[in-house]
Short mmCIF file of C-alpha atoms in Angstrom, two decimals:
data_model
loop_
_atom_site.label_atom_id
_atom_site.label_comp_id
_atom_site.label_asym_id
_atom_site.label_seq_id
_atom_site.Cartn_x
_atom_site.Cartn_y
_atom_site.Cartn_z
CA MET A 218 -33.11 119.35 -44.15
CA GLU A 219 -31.40 116.65 -42.08
CA THR A 220 -31.36 118.85 -38.99
CA LYS A 221 -35.06 119.52 -39.47
CA LYS A 222 -35.86 115.79 -39.70
CA LYS A 223 -33.83 115.15 -36.58
CA LYS A 224 -35.74 117.86 -34.73
CA ASN A 225 -39.10 116.36 -35.81
CA LYS A 226 -38.00 112.88 -34.70
CA LYS A 227 -36.91 114.25 -31.35
CA ARG A 228 -40.25 116.01 -30.87
CA SER A 229 -42.21 112.89 -31.83
CA LYS A 230 -40.11 110.74 -29.54
CA ALA A 231 -40.54 113.21 -26.70
CA PHE A 232 -44.32 113.29 -27.23
CA TRP A 233 -44.66 109.49 -27.07
CA ASN A 234 -42.34 109.32 -24.10
CA ASN A 235 -44.57 111.83 -22.37
CA ILE A 236 -47.70 109.85 -23.24
CA LYS A 237 -46.20 106.54 -22.13
CA PHE A 238 -44.57 107.96 -19.03
CA LYS A 239 -46.09 106.26 -16.02
CA TYR A 240 -47.16 107.95 -12.83
CA LYS A 241 -47.45 106.10 -9.57
CA LEU A 242 -50.69 106.51 -7.67
CA THR A 243 -50.20 105.49 -4.06
CA ILE A 244 -52.65 105.20 -1.18
CA ILE A 245 -50.92 105.30 2.25
CA ASN A 246 -52.33 104.52 5.67
CA GLU A 247 -52.15 107.75 7.62
CA ASN A 248 -51.47 106.11 10.97
CA THR A 249 -48.78 103.59 9.98
CA LEU A 250 -47.55 105.36 6.80
CA GLU A 251 -47.76 101.97 5.19
CA GLU A 252 -48.50 101.75 1.45
CA VAL A 253 -51.92 100.20 0.98
CA VAL A 254 -52.38 100.45 -2.81
CA GLY A 255 -49.89 101.38 -5.47
CA LEU A 256 -50.97 101.90 -9.06
CA ARG A 257 -48.79 102.89 -12.04
CA VAL A 258 -50.76 104.80 -14.67
CA SER A 259 -49.73 106.61 -17.83
CA LYS A 260 -51.63 109.13 -19.92
CA LEU A 261 -52.01 106.51 -22.62
CA ASN A 262 -53.66 104.14 -20.13
CA GLY A 263 -56.10 106.86 -19.05
CA ILE A 264 -57.08 107.70 -22.62
CA SER A 265 -57.55 104.00 -23.41
CA VAL A 266 -59.75 103.45 -20.36
CA LEU A 267 -61.87 106.55 -21.19
CA LEU A 268 -62.38 105.45 -24.79
CA SER A 269 -63.31 101.94 -23.65
CA VAL A 270 -65.90 103.26 -21.21
CA LEU A 271 -67.44 105.54 -23.84
CA THR A 272 -67.57 102.68 -26.34
CA VAL A 273 -69.34 100.41 -23.86
CA LEU A 274 -71.87 103.12 -22.99
CA PHE A 275 -72.56 103.79 -26.67
CA LEU A 276 -73.10 100.08 -27.34
CA ILE A 277 -75.48 99.75 -24.37
CA ALA A 278 -77.51 102.78 -25.50
CA ALA A 279 -77.66 101.47 -29.08
CA VAL A 280 -78.88 98.05 -27.92
CA ILE A 281 -81.57 99.64 -25.70
CA ILE A 282 -82.83 101.87 -28.50
CA ALA A 283 -82.74 99.11 -31.13
CA TYR A 284 -84.52 96.41 -29.13
CA THR A 285 -86.96 98.40 -26.97
CA PRO A 286 -90.00 100.61 -27.76
CA LEU A 287 -87.85 103.69 -27.03
CA ARG A 288 -86.88 103.83 -30.70
CA ASN A 289 -90.46 104.93 -31.55
CA TYR A 290 -89.81 108.23 -29.78
CA LEU A 291 -86.92 109.10 -32.08
CA PRO A 292 -87.73 111.13 -35.22
CA GLY A 293 -88.05 108.90 -38.27
CA TYR A 294 -88.05 105.61 -36.34
CA MET A 295 -91.85 105.23 -35.87
CA ASN A 296 -93.01 102.26 -37.91
CA SER A 297 -96.23 102.21 -39.95
CA GLU A 298 -98.11 100.04 -37.44
CA ILE A 299 -97.50 102.45 -34.57
CA ARG A 300 -98.39 105.41 -36.77
CA THR A 301 -101.66 103.76 -37.86
CA GLN A 302 -102.49 102.98 -34.25
CA VAL A 303 -101.88 106.61 -33.24
CA VAL A 304 -104.24 107.86 -35.99
CA GLU A 305 -106.92 105.33 -35.01
CA ASN A 306 -106.66 106.33 -31.36
CA ALA A 307 -107.02 110.01 -32.29
CA LEU A 308 -110.16 109.23 -34.31
CA ARG A 309 -111.58 107.17 -31.43
CA VAL A 310 -110.98 110.03 -29.01
CA ASP A 311 -112.73 112.47 -31.34
CA SER A 312 -115.70 110.11 -31.77
CA LEU A 313 -115.94 109.58 -28.03
CA GLN A 314 -115.87 113.34 -27.46
CA GLN A 315 -118.74 113.83 -29.91
CA LEU A 316 -120.68 111.00 -28.27
CA VAL A 317 -120.19 112.53 -24.82
CA ASN A 318 -121.36 115.93 -26.10
CA ARG A 319 -124.53 114.43 -27.62
CA GLN A 320 -125.24 112.48 -24.44
CA ASN A 321 -124.90 115.67 -22.41
CA LEU A 322 -127.37 117.39 -24.74
CA TYR A 323 -129.69 114.37 -24.41
CA ILE A 324 -129.62 114.67 -20.61
CA ILE A 325 -130.27 118.43 -20.81
CA ASN A 326 -133.27 117.78 -23.08
CA ILE A 327 -134.72 115.27 -20.61
CA GLN A 328 -134.25 117.75 -17.76
CA ASP A 329 -136.02 120.49 -19.75
CA ILE A 330 -138.94 118.15 -20.49
CA PHE A 331 -139.30 117.19 -16.82
CA GLN A 332 -139.14 120.86 -15.79
CA GLY A 333 -141.78 121.82 -18.35
CA LYS A 334 -139.52 124.06 -20.44
CA ILE A 335 -140.24 121.91 -23.52
CA LYS A 336 -143.61 120.35 -24.23
CA ALA A 337 -143.36 116.68 -25.07
CA ASP A 338 -146.08 116.89 -27.75
CA THR A 339 -144.11 119.50 -29.72
CA ILE A 340 -141.20 117.21 -30.62
CA GLN A 341 -141.03 114.14 -32.80
CA SER A 342 -138.06 112.41 -31.18
CA MET A 343 -135.24 113.06 -28.74
CA ASP A 344 -132.70 112.85 -31.56
CA SER A 345 -134.40 115.65 -33.50
CA LEU A 346 -134.47 117.80 -30.36
CA THR A 347 -130.80 117.07 -29.75
CA ASN A 348 -129.93 118.10 -33.31
CA MET A 349 -131.88 121.34 -32.93
CA ARG A 350 -130.14 122.14 -29.67
CA GLU A 351 -126.75 121.27 -31.15
CA ASP A 352 -127.36 123.63 -34.07
CA SER A 353 -128.54 126.39 -31.74
CA LEU A 354 -125.31 126.16 -29.75
CA MET A 355 -123.26 127.15 -32.79
CA GLU A 356 -122.43 130.78 -32.12
CA ARG A 357 -122.58 133.29 -34.93
CA THR A 358 -119.21 134.84 -35.62
CA GLY A 359 -118.73 138.60 -35.67
CA ARG A 360 -117.95 138.62 -39.39
CA GLU A 361 -121.09 136.61 -40.15
CA ALA A 362 -123.28 138.97 -38.11
CA GLU A 363 -121.76 142.02 -39.79
CA PHE A 364 -122.23 140.54 -43.28
CA ARG A 365 -125.83 139.60 -42.48
CA LYS A 366 -126.58 143.11 -41.28
CA GLN A 367 -125.04 144.75 -44.35
CA TYR A 368 -126.88 142.41 -46.73
CA GLU A 369 -130.24 143.04 -45.04
CA GLU A 370 -129.73 146.79 -45.23
CA THR A 371 -128.75 146.56 -48.92
CA GLU A 372 -131.70 144.35 -49.92
CA LYS A 373 -134.24 146.13 -47.75
CA TYR A 374 -135.46 148.41 -50.55
CA ASN A 375 -134.36 146.27 -53.49
CA LEU A 376 -137.51 145.93 -55.58
CA THR A 377 -135.77 143.78 -58.18
CA SER A 378 -135.65 140.91 -55.71
CA ILE A 379 -139.45 140.96 -55.67
CA THR A 380 -140.29 141.65 -59.29
CA SER A 381 -137.52 139.64 -60.91
CA ARG A 382 -138.61 136.55 -62.75
CA PRO A 383 -136.78 133.33 -63.64
CA GLU A 384 -135.16 132.79 -67.01
CA VAL A 385 -137.76 131.78 -69.59
CA ASP A 386 -135.59 131.51 -72.68
CA GLY A 387 -137.38 129.63 -75.43
CA LEU A 388 -140.74 129.42 -73.58
CA ILE A 389 -143.90 130.86 -75.10
CA PHE A 390 -146.77 131.19 -72.59
CA TYR A 391 -150.31 130.87 -73.95
CA ARG A 392 -153.23 132.75 -72.40
CA PRO A 393 -155.17 130.08 -70.45
CA THR A 394 -158.59 131.43 -71.48
CA ARG A 395 -160.34 134.46 -72.97
CA GLY A 396 -161.85 136.87 -70.47
CA LEU A 397 -161.27 139.78 -68.11
CA ILE A 398 -159.13 139.76 -64.99
CA SER A 399 -161.40 139.97 -61.96
CA SER A 400 -158.77 139.46 -59.24
CA THR A 401 -155.00 139.87 -59.46
CA PHE A 402 -152.10 138.01 -57.89
CA ASN A 403 -151.80 138.96 -54.18
CA PRO A 404 -149.74 136.59 -52.00
CA ASP A 405 -150.24 138.81 -48.92
CA LYS A 406 -153.92 137.83 -48.97
CA LYS A 407 -153.09 134.20 -49.79
CA HIS A 408 -154.30 134.69 -53.35
CA PHE A 409 -151.56 132.94 -55.36
CA GLY A 410 -153.06 133.27 -58.81
CA THR A 411 -155.08 135.38 -61.24
CA ASP A 412 -158.87 135.12 -61.60
CA ILE A 413 -160.22 135.44 -65.15
CA ALA A 414 -163.95 136.00 -65.59
CA ALA A 415 -165.06 134.05 -68.66
CA SER A 416 -168.13 132.54 -70.24
CA PRO A 417 -169.16 129.06 -69.06
CA GLY A 418 -167.92 126.36 -71.39
CA GLU A 419 -165.03 128.49 -72.67
CA SER A 420 -161.92 126.39 -73.43
CA VAL A 421 -159.12 126.32 -70.87
CA LEU A 422 -155.77 126.04 -72.65
CA ALA A 423 -152.43 124.69 -71.42
CA THR A 424 -150.08 127.63 -71.07
CA LEU A 425 -147.00 125.49 -72.01
CA ASP A 426 -146.12 122.02 -73.21
CA GLY A 427 -146.12 119.56 -70.35
CA THR A 428 -147.60 116.56 -68.56
CA VAL A 429 -150.77 116.47 -66.48
CA ILE A 430 -149.84 115.63 -62.88
CA LEU A 431 -153.26 116.21 -61.27
CA SER A 432 -156.80 115.91 -62.62
CA ALA A 433 -159.33 115.74 -59.81
CA TYR A 434 -162.28 117.34 -57.99
CA THR A 435 -162.01 119.12 -54.63
CA ALA A 436 -164.76 120.54 -52.47
CA GLU A 437 -163.32 124.07 -52.27
CA THR A 438 -161.90 124.59 -55.77
CA GLY A 439 -164.08 122.21 -57.81
CA TYR A 440 -162.48 120.57 -60.84
CA VAL A 441 -158.71 121.17 -60.77
CA ILE A 442 -156.01 120.28 -63.25
CA GLN A 443 -152.24 120.77 -62.86
CA VAL A 444 -149.59 120.52 -65.56
CA GLN A 445 -145.83 120.08 -65.10
CA HIS A 446 -143.73 122.04 -67.63
CA ASN A 447 -140.06 122.43 -68.50
CA GLN A 448 -137.67 124.63 -66.47
CA ASP A 449 -139.50 123.72 -63.23
CA PHE A 450 -142.79 125.48 -64.03
CA VAL A 451 -146.17 124.15 -62.87
CA SER A 452 -149.50 125.63 -63.96
CA VAL A 453 -152.73 125.18 -61.98
CA TYR A 454 -156.32 125.64 -63.30
CA LYS A 455 -159.16 125.73 -60.73
CA HIS A 456 -163.00 125.97 -60.71
CA CYS A 457 -163.25 124.27 -64.10
CA GLY A 458 -166.63 123.06 -65.34
CA SER A 459 -165.18 119.80 -66.64
CA LEU A 460 -161.78 118.27 -67.35
CA LEU A 461 -160.63 117.05 -70.76
CA LYS A 462 -157.32 115.46 -69.72
CA ARG A 463 -156.28 112.81 -67.22
CA GLU A 464 -153.21 112.40 -65.08
CA GLY A 465 -150.21 111.32 -67.15
CA ASP A 466 -151.49 112.82 -70.42
CA THR A 467 -149.01 114.86 -72.47
CA VAL A 468 -150.32 118.23 -73.64
CA LYS A 469 -149.11 120.94 -75.99
CA GLY A 470 -149.09 124.65 -75.32
CA GLY A 471 -152.45 126.13 -76.42
CA GLU A 472 -154.23 122.75 -76.30
CA ALA A 473 -157.61 122.60 -74.55
CA ILE A 474 -157.39 120.71 -71.29
CA ALA A 475 -160.64 121.79 -69.55
CA LEU A 476 -163.72 124.01 -69.77
CA VAL A 477 -164.51 127.13 -67.74
CA GLY A 478 -167.06 126.54 -65.00
CA ASN A 479 -168.26 127.58 -61.56
CA THR A 480 -167.49 124.56 -59.41
CA GLY A 481 -166.35 124.45 -55.82
CA GLN A 482 -167.30 126.32 -52.65
CA LEU A 483 -164.81 129.21 -53.12
CA THR A 484 -166.39 130.71 -56.24
CA THR A 485 -168.88 133.49 -56.92
CA GLY A 486 -169.41 133.02 -60.63
CA PRO A 487 -168.02 131.47 -63.81
CA HIS A 488 -164.30 132.13 -63.90
CA LEU A 489 -160.88 130.44 -64.07
CA HIS A 490 -158.43 130.68 -61.21
CA PHE A 491 -154.99 130.34 -62.83
CA GLU A 492 -151.75 129.84 -60.85
CA LEU A 493 -148.16 129.64 -62.04
CA TRP A 494 -145.45 128.11 -59.82
CA HIS A 495 -141.70 127.99 -60.34
CA LYS A 496 -139.42 125.77 -58.21
CA GLY A 497 -142.04 125.47 -55.48
CA ARG A 498 -142.85 129.21 -55.33
CA SER A 499 -145.86 131.01 -56.69
CA VAL A 500 -145.12 133.72 -59.26
CA ASN A 501 -147.28 136.45 -60.76
CA PRO A 502 -148.76 135.09 -64.03
CA GLU A 503 -149.09 138.64 -65.42
CA LEU A 504 -145.27 138.83 -65.62
CA TYR A 505 -145.31 136.09 -68.25
CA ILE A 506 -148.71 136.26 -69.98
CA VAL A 507 -150.63 139.07 -71.64
CA PHE A 508 -154.26 138.50 -70.62
#
């Protein structure tokens, strides 16, 4: 044990002697062989100088990063103000890009008008024309075109899309008047209702509960009355002889609202022209009412 300790002490002493051992660095004039500079340096001095230089460089870099905007380029060091400013600048750039695109479209529209490609009396404003052109520039994707083609082929011979009717749960439609059908529903010929030949003075009944929204006289269809019902239905009664209800009156299904007549230019005899509309579209009254 003692010999081992002595050996360890000798090795440690030898190591420190080697570290502290000084070397002489001499610079000699080649012509006169005269010593110009003589410097004694040990390994310990060299390590100390190297560590000192590294420490100084680290401190300089830390000061530059801490007290200059360079710290914002390091991950995690960007403060909230800089981050907010970056987001705002990105939004401004996007807005400016959209503005430039619309201005380019505006210039193209003016050029087309001057060249006669677009007639000035066919547009309401330059902004509306710009919006139309902007929408037309949106290209249809391949998937959208393929889906459109498949859907059109599938629905081409689908008769249910034509004959289907809206949900009428809980609604009981009354026959508007007694008589015979003289002309059926035919939207291809712009005939959006059903003509019922009836005796003059026959009662015209409201087909559903509702509110009168029109009670007036027109040159072509004579006395006309329209009733707004639930579930977005509207019923129209034309060529009446006289009207029994006014606009704003509430009526019940089966209640008399007018009398059959032969008024208006577009009539050939006493009858009632009855129309039924649902959500702005005309529907065949015979799908809902047994005449």
